[in-house]
Short mmCIF file of C-alpha atoms in Angstrom, two decimals:
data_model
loop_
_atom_site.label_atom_id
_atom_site.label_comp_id
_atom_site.label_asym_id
_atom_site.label_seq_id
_atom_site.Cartn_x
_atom_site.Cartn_y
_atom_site.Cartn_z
CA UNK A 874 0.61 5.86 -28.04
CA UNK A 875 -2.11 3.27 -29.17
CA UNK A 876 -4.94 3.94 -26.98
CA UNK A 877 -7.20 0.66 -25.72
CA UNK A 878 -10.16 0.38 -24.28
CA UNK A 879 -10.57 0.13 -20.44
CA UNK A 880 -12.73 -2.99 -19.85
CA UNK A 881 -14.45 -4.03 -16.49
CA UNK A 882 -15.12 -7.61 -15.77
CA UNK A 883 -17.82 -8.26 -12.94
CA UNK A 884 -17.16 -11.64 -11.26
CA UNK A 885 -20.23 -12.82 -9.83
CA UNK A 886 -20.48 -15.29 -6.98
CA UNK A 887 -16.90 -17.30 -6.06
CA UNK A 888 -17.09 -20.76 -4.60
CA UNK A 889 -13.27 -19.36 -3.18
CA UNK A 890 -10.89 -16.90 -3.90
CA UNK A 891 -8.69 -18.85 -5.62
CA UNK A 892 -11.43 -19.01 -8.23
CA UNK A 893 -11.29 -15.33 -7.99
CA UNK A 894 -8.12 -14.74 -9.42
CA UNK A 895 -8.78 -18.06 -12.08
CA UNK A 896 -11.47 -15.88 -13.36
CA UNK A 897 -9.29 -12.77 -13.46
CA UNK A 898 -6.21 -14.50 -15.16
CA UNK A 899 -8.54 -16.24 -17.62
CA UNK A 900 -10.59 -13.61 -18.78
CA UNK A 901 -7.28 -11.37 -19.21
CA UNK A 902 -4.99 -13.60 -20.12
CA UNK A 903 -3.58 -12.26 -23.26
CA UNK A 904 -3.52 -8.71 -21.35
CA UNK A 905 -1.35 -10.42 -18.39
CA UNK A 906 0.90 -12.35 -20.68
CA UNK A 907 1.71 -8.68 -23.03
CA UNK A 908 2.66 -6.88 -19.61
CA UNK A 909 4.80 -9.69 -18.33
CA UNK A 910 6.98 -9.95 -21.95
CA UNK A 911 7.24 -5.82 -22.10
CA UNK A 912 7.94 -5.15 -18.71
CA UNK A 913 11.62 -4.71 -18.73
CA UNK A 914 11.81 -4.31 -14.67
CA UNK A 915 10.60 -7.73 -14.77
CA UNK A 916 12.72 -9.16 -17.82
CA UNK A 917 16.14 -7.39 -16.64
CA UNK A 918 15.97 -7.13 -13.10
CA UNK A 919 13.45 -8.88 -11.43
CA UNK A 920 13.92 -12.33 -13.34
CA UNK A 921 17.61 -12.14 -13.45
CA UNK A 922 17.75 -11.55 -9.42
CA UNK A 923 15.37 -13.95 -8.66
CA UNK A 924 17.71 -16.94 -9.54
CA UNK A 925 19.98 -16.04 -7.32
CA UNK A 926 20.35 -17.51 -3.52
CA UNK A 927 19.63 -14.07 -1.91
CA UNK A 928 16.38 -13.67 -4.07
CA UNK A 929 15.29 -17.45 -3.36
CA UNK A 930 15.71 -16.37 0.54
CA UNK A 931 14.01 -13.09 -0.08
CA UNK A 932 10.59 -14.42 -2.15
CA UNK A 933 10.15 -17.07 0.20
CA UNK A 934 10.37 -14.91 3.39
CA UNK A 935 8.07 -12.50 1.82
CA UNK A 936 5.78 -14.88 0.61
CA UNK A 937 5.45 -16.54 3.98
CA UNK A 938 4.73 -13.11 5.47
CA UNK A 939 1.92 -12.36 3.17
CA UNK A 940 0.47 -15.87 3.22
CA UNK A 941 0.16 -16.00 6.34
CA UNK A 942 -1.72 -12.98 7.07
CA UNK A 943 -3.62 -12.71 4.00
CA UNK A 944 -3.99 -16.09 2.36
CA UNK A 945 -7.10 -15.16 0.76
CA UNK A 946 -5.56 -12.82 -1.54
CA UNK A 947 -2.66 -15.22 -2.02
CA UNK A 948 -5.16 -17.60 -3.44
CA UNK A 949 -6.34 -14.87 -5.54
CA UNK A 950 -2.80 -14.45 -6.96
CA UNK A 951 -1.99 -18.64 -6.90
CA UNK A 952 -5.60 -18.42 -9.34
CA UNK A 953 -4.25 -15.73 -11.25
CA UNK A 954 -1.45 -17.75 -12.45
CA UNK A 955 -3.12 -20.69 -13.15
CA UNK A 956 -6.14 -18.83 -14.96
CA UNK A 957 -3.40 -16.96 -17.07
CA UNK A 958 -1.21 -19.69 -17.47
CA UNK A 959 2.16 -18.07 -16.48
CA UNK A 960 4.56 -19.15 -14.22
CA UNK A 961 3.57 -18.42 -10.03
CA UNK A 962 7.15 -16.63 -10.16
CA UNK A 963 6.57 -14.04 -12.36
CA UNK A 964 3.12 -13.03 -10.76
CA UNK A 965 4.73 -13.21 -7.53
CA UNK A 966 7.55 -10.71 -8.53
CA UNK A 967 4.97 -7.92 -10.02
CA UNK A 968 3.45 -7.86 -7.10
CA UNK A 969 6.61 -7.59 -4.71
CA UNK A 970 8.37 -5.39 -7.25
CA UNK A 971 8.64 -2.42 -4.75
CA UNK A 972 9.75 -5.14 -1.77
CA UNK A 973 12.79 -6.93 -3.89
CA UNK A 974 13.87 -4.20 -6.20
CA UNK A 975 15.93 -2.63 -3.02
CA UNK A 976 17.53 -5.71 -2.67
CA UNK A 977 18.68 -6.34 -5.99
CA UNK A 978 22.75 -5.55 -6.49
CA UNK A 979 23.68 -2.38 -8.46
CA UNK A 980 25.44 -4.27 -11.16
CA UNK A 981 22.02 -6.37 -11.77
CA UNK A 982 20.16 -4.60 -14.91
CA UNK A 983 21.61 -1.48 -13.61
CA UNK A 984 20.71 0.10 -17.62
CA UNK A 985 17.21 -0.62 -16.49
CA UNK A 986 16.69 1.49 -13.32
CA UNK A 987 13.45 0.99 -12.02
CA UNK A 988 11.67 4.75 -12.62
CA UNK A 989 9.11 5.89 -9.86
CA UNK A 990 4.92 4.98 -9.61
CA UNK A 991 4.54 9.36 -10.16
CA UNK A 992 0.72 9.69 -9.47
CA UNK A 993 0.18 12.99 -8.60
CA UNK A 994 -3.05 13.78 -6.21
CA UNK A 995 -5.30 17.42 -5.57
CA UNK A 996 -7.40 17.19 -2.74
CA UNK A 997 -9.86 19.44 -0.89
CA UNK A 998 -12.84 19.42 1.75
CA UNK A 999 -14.43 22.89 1.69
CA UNK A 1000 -18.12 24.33 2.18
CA UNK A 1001 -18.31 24.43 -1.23
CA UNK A 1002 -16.67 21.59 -2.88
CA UNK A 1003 -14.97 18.15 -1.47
CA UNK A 1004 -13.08 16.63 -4.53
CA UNK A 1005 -10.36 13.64 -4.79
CA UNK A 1006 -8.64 14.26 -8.34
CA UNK A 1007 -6.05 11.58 -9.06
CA UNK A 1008 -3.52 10.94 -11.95
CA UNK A 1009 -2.35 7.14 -12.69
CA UNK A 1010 1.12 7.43 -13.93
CA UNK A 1011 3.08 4.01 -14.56
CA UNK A 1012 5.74 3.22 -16.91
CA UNK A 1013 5.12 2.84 -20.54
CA UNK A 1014 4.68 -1.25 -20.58
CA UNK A 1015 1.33 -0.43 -18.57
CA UNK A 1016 -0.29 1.43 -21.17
CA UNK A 1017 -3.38 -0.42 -22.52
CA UNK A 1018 -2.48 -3.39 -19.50
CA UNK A 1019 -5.12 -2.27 -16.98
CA UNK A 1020 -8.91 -3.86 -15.95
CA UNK A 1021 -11.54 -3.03 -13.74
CA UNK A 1022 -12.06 -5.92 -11.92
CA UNK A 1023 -15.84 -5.42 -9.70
CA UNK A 1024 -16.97 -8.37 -7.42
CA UNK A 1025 -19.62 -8.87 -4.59
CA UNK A 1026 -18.42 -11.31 -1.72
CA UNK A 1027 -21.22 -13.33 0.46
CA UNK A 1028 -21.31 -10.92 2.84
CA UNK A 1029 -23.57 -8.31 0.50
CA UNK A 1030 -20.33 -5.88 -0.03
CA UNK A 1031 -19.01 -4.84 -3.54
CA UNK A 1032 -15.99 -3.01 -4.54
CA UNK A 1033 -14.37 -2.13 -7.87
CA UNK A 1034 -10.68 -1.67 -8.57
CA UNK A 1035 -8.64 -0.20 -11.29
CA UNK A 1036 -5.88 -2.95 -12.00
CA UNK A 1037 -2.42 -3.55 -13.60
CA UNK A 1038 -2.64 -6.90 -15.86
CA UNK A 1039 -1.16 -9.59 -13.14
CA UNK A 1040 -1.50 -7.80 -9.53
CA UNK A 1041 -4.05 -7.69 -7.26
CA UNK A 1042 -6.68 -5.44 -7.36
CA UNK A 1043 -6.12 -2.43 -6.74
CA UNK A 1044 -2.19 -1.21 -6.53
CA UNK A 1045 -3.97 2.08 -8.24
CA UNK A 1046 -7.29 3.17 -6.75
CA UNK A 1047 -10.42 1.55 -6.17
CA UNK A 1048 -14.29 2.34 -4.20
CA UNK A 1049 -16.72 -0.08 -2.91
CA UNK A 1050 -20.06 -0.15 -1.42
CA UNK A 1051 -19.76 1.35 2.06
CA UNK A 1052 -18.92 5.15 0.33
CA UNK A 1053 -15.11 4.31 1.04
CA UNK A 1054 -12.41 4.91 -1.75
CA UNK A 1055 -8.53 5.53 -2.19
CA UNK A 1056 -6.25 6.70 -4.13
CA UNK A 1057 -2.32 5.73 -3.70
CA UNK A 1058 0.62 7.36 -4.17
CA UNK A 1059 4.22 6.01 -3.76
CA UNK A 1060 6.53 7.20 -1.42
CA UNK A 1061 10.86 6.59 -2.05
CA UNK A 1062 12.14 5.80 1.90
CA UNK A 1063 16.08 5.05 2.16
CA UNK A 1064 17.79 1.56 1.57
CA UNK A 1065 18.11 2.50 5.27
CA UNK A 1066 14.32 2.73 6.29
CA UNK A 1067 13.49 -0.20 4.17
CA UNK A 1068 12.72 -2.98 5.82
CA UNK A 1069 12.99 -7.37 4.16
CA UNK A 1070 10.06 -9.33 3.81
CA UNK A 1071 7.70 -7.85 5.46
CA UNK A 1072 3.71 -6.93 4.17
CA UNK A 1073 3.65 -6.15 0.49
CA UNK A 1074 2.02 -2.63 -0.62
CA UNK A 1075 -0.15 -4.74 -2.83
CA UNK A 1076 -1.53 -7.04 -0.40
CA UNK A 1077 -2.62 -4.18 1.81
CA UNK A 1078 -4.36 -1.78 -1.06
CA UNK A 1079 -6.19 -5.11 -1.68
CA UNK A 1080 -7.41 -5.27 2.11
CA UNK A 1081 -8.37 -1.61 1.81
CA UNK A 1082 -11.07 -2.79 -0.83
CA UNK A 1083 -13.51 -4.40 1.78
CA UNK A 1084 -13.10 -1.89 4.55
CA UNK A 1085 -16.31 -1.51 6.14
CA UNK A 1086 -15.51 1.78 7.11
CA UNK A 1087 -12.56 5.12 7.02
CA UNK A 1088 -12.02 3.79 10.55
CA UNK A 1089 -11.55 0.11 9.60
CA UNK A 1090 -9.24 1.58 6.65
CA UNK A 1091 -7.10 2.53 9.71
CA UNK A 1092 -6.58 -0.20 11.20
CA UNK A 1093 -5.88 -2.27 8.20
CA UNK A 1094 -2.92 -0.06 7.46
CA UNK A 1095 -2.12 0.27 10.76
CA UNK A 1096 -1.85 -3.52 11.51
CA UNK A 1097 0.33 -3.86 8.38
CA UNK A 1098 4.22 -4.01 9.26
CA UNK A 1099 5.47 -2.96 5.96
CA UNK A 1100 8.45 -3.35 4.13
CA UNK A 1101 8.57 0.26 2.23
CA UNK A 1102 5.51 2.13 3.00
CA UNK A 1103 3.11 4.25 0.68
CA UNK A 1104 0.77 7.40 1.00
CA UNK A 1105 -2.79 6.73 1.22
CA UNK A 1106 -5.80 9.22 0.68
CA UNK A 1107 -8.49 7.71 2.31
CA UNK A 1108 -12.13 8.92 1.01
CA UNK A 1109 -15.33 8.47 2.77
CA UNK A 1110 -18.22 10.14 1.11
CA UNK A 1111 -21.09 9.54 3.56
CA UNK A 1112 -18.71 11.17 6.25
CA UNK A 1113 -17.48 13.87 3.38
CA UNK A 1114 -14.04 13.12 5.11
CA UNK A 1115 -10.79 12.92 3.21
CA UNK A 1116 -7.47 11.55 5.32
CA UNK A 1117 -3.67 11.24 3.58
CA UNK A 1118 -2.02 8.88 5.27
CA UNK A 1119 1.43 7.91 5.22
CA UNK A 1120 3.40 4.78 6.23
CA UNK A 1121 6.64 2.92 6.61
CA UNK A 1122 8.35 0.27 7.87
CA UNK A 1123 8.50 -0.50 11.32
CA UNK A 1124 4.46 0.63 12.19
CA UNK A 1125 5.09 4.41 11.16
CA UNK A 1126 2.12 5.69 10.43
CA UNK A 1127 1.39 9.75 10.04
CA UNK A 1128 -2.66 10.95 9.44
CA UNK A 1129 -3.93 14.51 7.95
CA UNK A 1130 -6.91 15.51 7.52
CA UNK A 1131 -7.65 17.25 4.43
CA UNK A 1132 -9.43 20.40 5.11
CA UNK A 1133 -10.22 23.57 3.27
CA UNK A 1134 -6.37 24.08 1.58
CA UNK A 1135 -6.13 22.42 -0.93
CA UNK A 1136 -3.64 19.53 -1.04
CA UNK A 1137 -1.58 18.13 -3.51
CA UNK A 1138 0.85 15.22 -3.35
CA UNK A 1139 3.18 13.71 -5.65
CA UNK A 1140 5.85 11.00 -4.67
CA UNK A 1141 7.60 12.52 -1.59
CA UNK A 1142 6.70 12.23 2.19
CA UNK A 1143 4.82 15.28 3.12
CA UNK A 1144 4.48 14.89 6.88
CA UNK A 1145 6.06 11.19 8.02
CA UNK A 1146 9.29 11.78 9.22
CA UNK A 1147 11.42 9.08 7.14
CA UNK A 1148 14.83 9.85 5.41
CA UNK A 1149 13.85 9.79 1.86
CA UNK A 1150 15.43 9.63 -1.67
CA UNK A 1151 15.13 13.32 -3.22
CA UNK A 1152 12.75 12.83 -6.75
CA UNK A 1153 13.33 15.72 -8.73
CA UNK A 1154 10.20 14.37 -10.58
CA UNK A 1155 7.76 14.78 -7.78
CA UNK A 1156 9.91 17.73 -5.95
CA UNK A 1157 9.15 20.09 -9.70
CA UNK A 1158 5.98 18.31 -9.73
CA UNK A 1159 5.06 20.07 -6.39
CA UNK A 1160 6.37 23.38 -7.52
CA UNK A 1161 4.65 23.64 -10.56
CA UNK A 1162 1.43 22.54 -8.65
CA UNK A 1163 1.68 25.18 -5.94
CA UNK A 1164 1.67 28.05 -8.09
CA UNK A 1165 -1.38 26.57 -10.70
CA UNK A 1166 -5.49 27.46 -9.30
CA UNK A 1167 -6.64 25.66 -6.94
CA UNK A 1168 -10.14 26.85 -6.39
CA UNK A 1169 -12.70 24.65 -8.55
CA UNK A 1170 -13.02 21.28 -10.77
CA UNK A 1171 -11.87 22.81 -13.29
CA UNK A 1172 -8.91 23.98 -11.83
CA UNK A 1173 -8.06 20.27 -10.79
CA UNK A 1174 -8.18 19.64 -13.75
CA UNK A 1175 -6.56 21.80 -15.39
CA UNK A 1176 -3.86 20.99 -12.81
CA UNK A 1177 -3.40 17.39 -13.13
CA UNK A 1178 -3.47 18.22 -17.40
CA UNK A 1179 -0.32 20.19 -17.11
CA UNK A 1180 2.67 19.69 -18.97
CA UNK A 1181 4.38 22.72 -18.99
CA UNK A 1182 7.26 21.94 -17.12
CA UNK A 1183 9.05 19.15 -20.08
CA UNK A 1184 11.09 17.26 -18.36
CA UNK A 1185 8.62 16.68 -15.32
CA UNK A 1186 5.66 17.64 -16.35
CA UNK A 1187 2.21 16.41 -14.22
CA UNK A 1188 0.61 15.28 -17.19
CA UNK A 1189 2.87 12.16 -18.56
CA UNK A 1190 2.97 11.22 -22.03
CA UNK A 1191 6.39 9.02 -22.30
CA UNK A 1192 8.90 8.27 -23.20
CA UNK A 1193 9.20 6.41 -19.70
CA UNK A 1194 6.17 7.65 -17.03
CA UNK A 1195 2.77 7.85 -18.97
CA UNK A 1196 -0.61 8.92 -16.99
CA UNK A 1197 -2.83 5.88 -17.74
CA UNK A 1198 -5.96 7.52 -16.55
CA UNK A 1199 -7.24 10.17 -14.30
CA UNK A 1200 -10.10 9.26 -11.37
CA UNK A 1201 -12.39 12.03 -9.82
CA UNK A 1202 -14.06 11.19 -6.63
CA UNK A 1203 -16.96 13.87 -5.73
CA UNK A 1204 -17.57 13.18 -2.36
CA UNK A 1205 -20.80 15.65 -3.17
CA UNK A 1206 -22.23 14.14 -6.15
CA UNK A 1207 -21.03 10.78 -4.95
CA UNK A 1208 -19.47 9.74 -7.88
CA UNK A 1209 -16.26 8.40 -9.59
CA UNK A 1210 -15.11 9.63 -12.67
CA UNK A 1211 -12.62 8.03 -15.13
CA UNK A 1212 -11.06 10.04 -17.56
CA UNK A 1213 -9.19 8.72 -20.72
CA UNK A 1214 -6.53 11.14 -22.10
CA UNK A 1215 -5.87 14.94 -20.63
CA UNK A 1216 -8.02 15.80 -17.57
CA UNK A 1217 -8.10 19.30 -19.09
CA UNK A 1218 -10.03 18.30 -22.01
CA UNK A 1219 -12.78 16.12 -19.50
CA UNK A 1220 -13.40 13.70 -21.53
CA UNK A 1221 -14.97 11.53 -18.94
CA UNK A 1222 -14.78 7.55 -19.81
CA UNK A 1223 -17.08 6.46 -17.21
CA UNK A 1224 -19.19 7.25 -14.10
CA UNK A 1225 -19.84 5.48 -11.62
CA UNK A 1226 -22.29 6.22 -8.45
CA UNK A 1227 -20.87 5.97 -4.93
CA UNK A 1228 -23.97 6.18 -3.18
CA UNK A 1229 -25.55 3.08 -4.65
CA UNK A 1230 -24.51 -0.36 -2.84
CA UNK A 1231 -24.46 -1.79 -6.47
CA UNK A 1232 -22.02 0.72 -7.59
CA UNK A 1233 -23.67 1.44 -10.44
CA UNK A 1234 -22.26 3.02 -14.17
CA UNK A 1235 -24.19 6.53 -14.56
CA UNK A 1236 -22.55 7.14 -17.61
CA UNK A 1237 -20.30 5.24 -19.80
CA UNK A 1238 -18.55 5.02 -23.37
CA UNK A 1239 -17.10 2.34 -22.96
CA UNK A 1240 -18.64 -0.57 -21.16
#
C-alpha cells in the first residue's frame, strides 16, 4: 500500500465557521475529491439511494436535526463543499454514512456491503502507568485520505483532530487544550435499536473537540439523541481519568471508569445493554486480545501490532479494513503519539504535548 504523508494544516483566526471548512476543503481539495471517487460505499450505495424519495425524506430530516442544533459545524461542512468544490450532497452523505446506510434496501449495492469502522482500543489507569493506545482502522479508500486539521477559536481554546478527507473533524480521535482527548470506536446496534434522523456521530465527535472539561464531554454526549450510537473513551490528563462511554439511540448512555485492568475494546457493546449485530471481526479481535500482555507500553503495543489471527487480525493491512495510524495518549508524560505503520515497530510519526495550551509538536518527521 502506497504510504503518504500525514499533513496538519493550522487554521488561524476565522471571521466564521463557514470559512472554517472553506479553508479545510481548499487546502485539501485534491485529497477530498480522491476519497469521494474511490469510496465505493459512496459510489454504490450511498449515491444510488440518495435519489430515491425515501433518501430525499431521510437527508432532509437529518439535516434539519443537525442544523438545528449544531449549525456551526454545518457551516463548517456547507464551507467544506464550497472550498473543495464538490457537490453539498456528497459531503453530506460521508458524514451521515452510519445514519442512512440502515435505511438503504438490501437489493441497493448489496455486492458492496458496507464493512465495519474496526478500531481496536487498550486502556489502563494504574499507579504505575495511565495509557490510551488506539488503532485507526477504515476501509482501504481512506488510506493516504486523512489531515490534521488544528485551530484556535476566539475564546483562547485549541484542539487538533485526526480527519477523513470530507468529514468533520474528528470522526477518529482528536485532543485540545484543556488536557481532554478521545478516541472512538464504533458500535453495530440492531435495525431495531436504530433510530431515523436523529444527531449524527460526526456532529457530536466534533462537539467533543471544544469540551472545556471530562464533565462537559458528558453532557455533550448526553444531550445528543442519536440515531446509532458509538463508544467513547474519554481522556483527561490533568485529572489522569480515563471513562468508556457508550451510547444509543433513545438517550442510552452507559459510563466505566477505566481503572487498574486493563481494557480493551473493539466494535461490540461491552456494558450498554442494546441488542447488537454479532462481528466476528471484533468478537476474535477480543479473544486474541485477552490472552496477549497487558502490563506495559510495550505490551500495547505489541498488542495493537498483532496479526496473528489472518482473517481478523488487530493489526489491518487490507484487502478491505487497513489501520491508518495508531495514537498513544500518556496521560503521564502528557503527550500524543502518532504512529505510521506497525505499533510494534514504534516508529513514532509525531508528538505532540498535552500539557501545553498551544499543543505543541515535541517531535516530528513529518511536519
Amino acid at each position: 500500500m502506497e504510504e503518504k504523508t500525514l499533513e496538519m494544516f493550522e487554521v488561524g483566526a476565522c471571521e466564521d465557521d463557514y470559512r472554517f471548512g472553506f479553508l479545510i476543503g481548499q487546502r485539501f481539495s485534491k485529497l477530498i475529491r480522491s476519497r469521494l471517487e474511490r469510496d465505493l460505499i459512496l459510489q454504490n450505495q450511498l449515491l444510488p439511494f440518495a435519489g430515491t424519495p425515501q433518501a430525499q425524506q431521510l437527508i432532509k430530516a437529518l439535516s434539519q436535526t443537525n442544523q438545528n442544533k449544531f449549525s456551526r459545524y454545518w457551516d463548517e461542512l456547507l464551507g467544506t463543499a464550497e472550498g473543495s468544490g464538490v457537490p453539498f450532497l456528497h459531503i453530506i452523505l460521508i458524514n451521515f454514512r452510519k445514519e442512512i446506510l440502515p435505511f438503504i434496501p438490501k437489493t441497493v449495492g448489496d455486492t458492496n456491503v458496507d464493512a465495519p469502522d474496526d478500531c481496536s482500543d487498550v486502556i489502563v489507569v494504574k499507579e504505575s502507568m495511565a495509557l490510551a493506545a488506539h488503532n485507526e482502522d477504515a476501509n482501504v479508500a481512506l488510506v493516504g485520505h486523512t489531515y490534521l486539521i488544528k485551530r484556535k477559536l476566539s475564546n483562547g481554546l485549541s484542539f487538533i483532530g485526526y480527519t477523513y478527507a470530507g468529514e468533520l473533524p474528528s470522526c477518529a480521535f482528536g485532543f485540545n487544550s484543556h488536557g481532554l482527548a478521545f478516541t472512538l470506536n464504533s458500535v453495530p446496534p440492531t435495525e431495531d435499536e436504530i433510530v431515523p434522523a436523529r444527531i449524527g456521530r460526526n456532529f457530536v465527535s466534533r462537539d467533543l473537540l471544544e469540551a472545556t472539561s471530562i464533565a462537559d464531554a458528558l453532557v455533550k454526549i448526553h444531550s445528543a439523541e442519536v440515531s446509532v450510537g458509538h463508544s467513547y473513551n474519554l481522556i483527561d490528563v490533568q485529572k489522569r481519568k480515563i471513562l468508556n462511554v457508550e451510547t444509543a439511540s433513545r438517550f442510552r448512555v452507559s459510563v466505566q471508569e477505566i481503572g487498574p485492568t486493563p481494557f480493551f475494546h473493539a466494535n461490540m457493546y461491552l456494558h450498554l445493554q442494546v441488542q447488537q449485530v454479532q462481528d466476528e471481526n471484533s468478537t476474535s479481535r477480543q479473544k486474541r486480545a485477552a490472552v496477549l500482555p497487558q502490563s506495559s507500553k510495550t505490551d500495547f503495543l505489541s498488542l495493537l501490532g498483532d496479526a496473528e489471527d489472518k482473517k481478523y487480525p488487530i493489526y489491518m493491512t487490507g484487502p478491505t479494513l487497513y489501520t491508518l495510524c495508531t495514537a498513544v495518549i500518556d496521560l503521564d508524560e502528557r503527550t500524543l503519539e502518532i504512529i505510521e505503520g506497525n505499533p510494534k515497530k514504534g516508529k513514532v510519526s509525531c508528538v505532540f504535548s498535552l500539557s501545553s495550551g498551544e499543543l505543541k509538536i515535541l517531535e516530528s518527521k513529518r511536519y
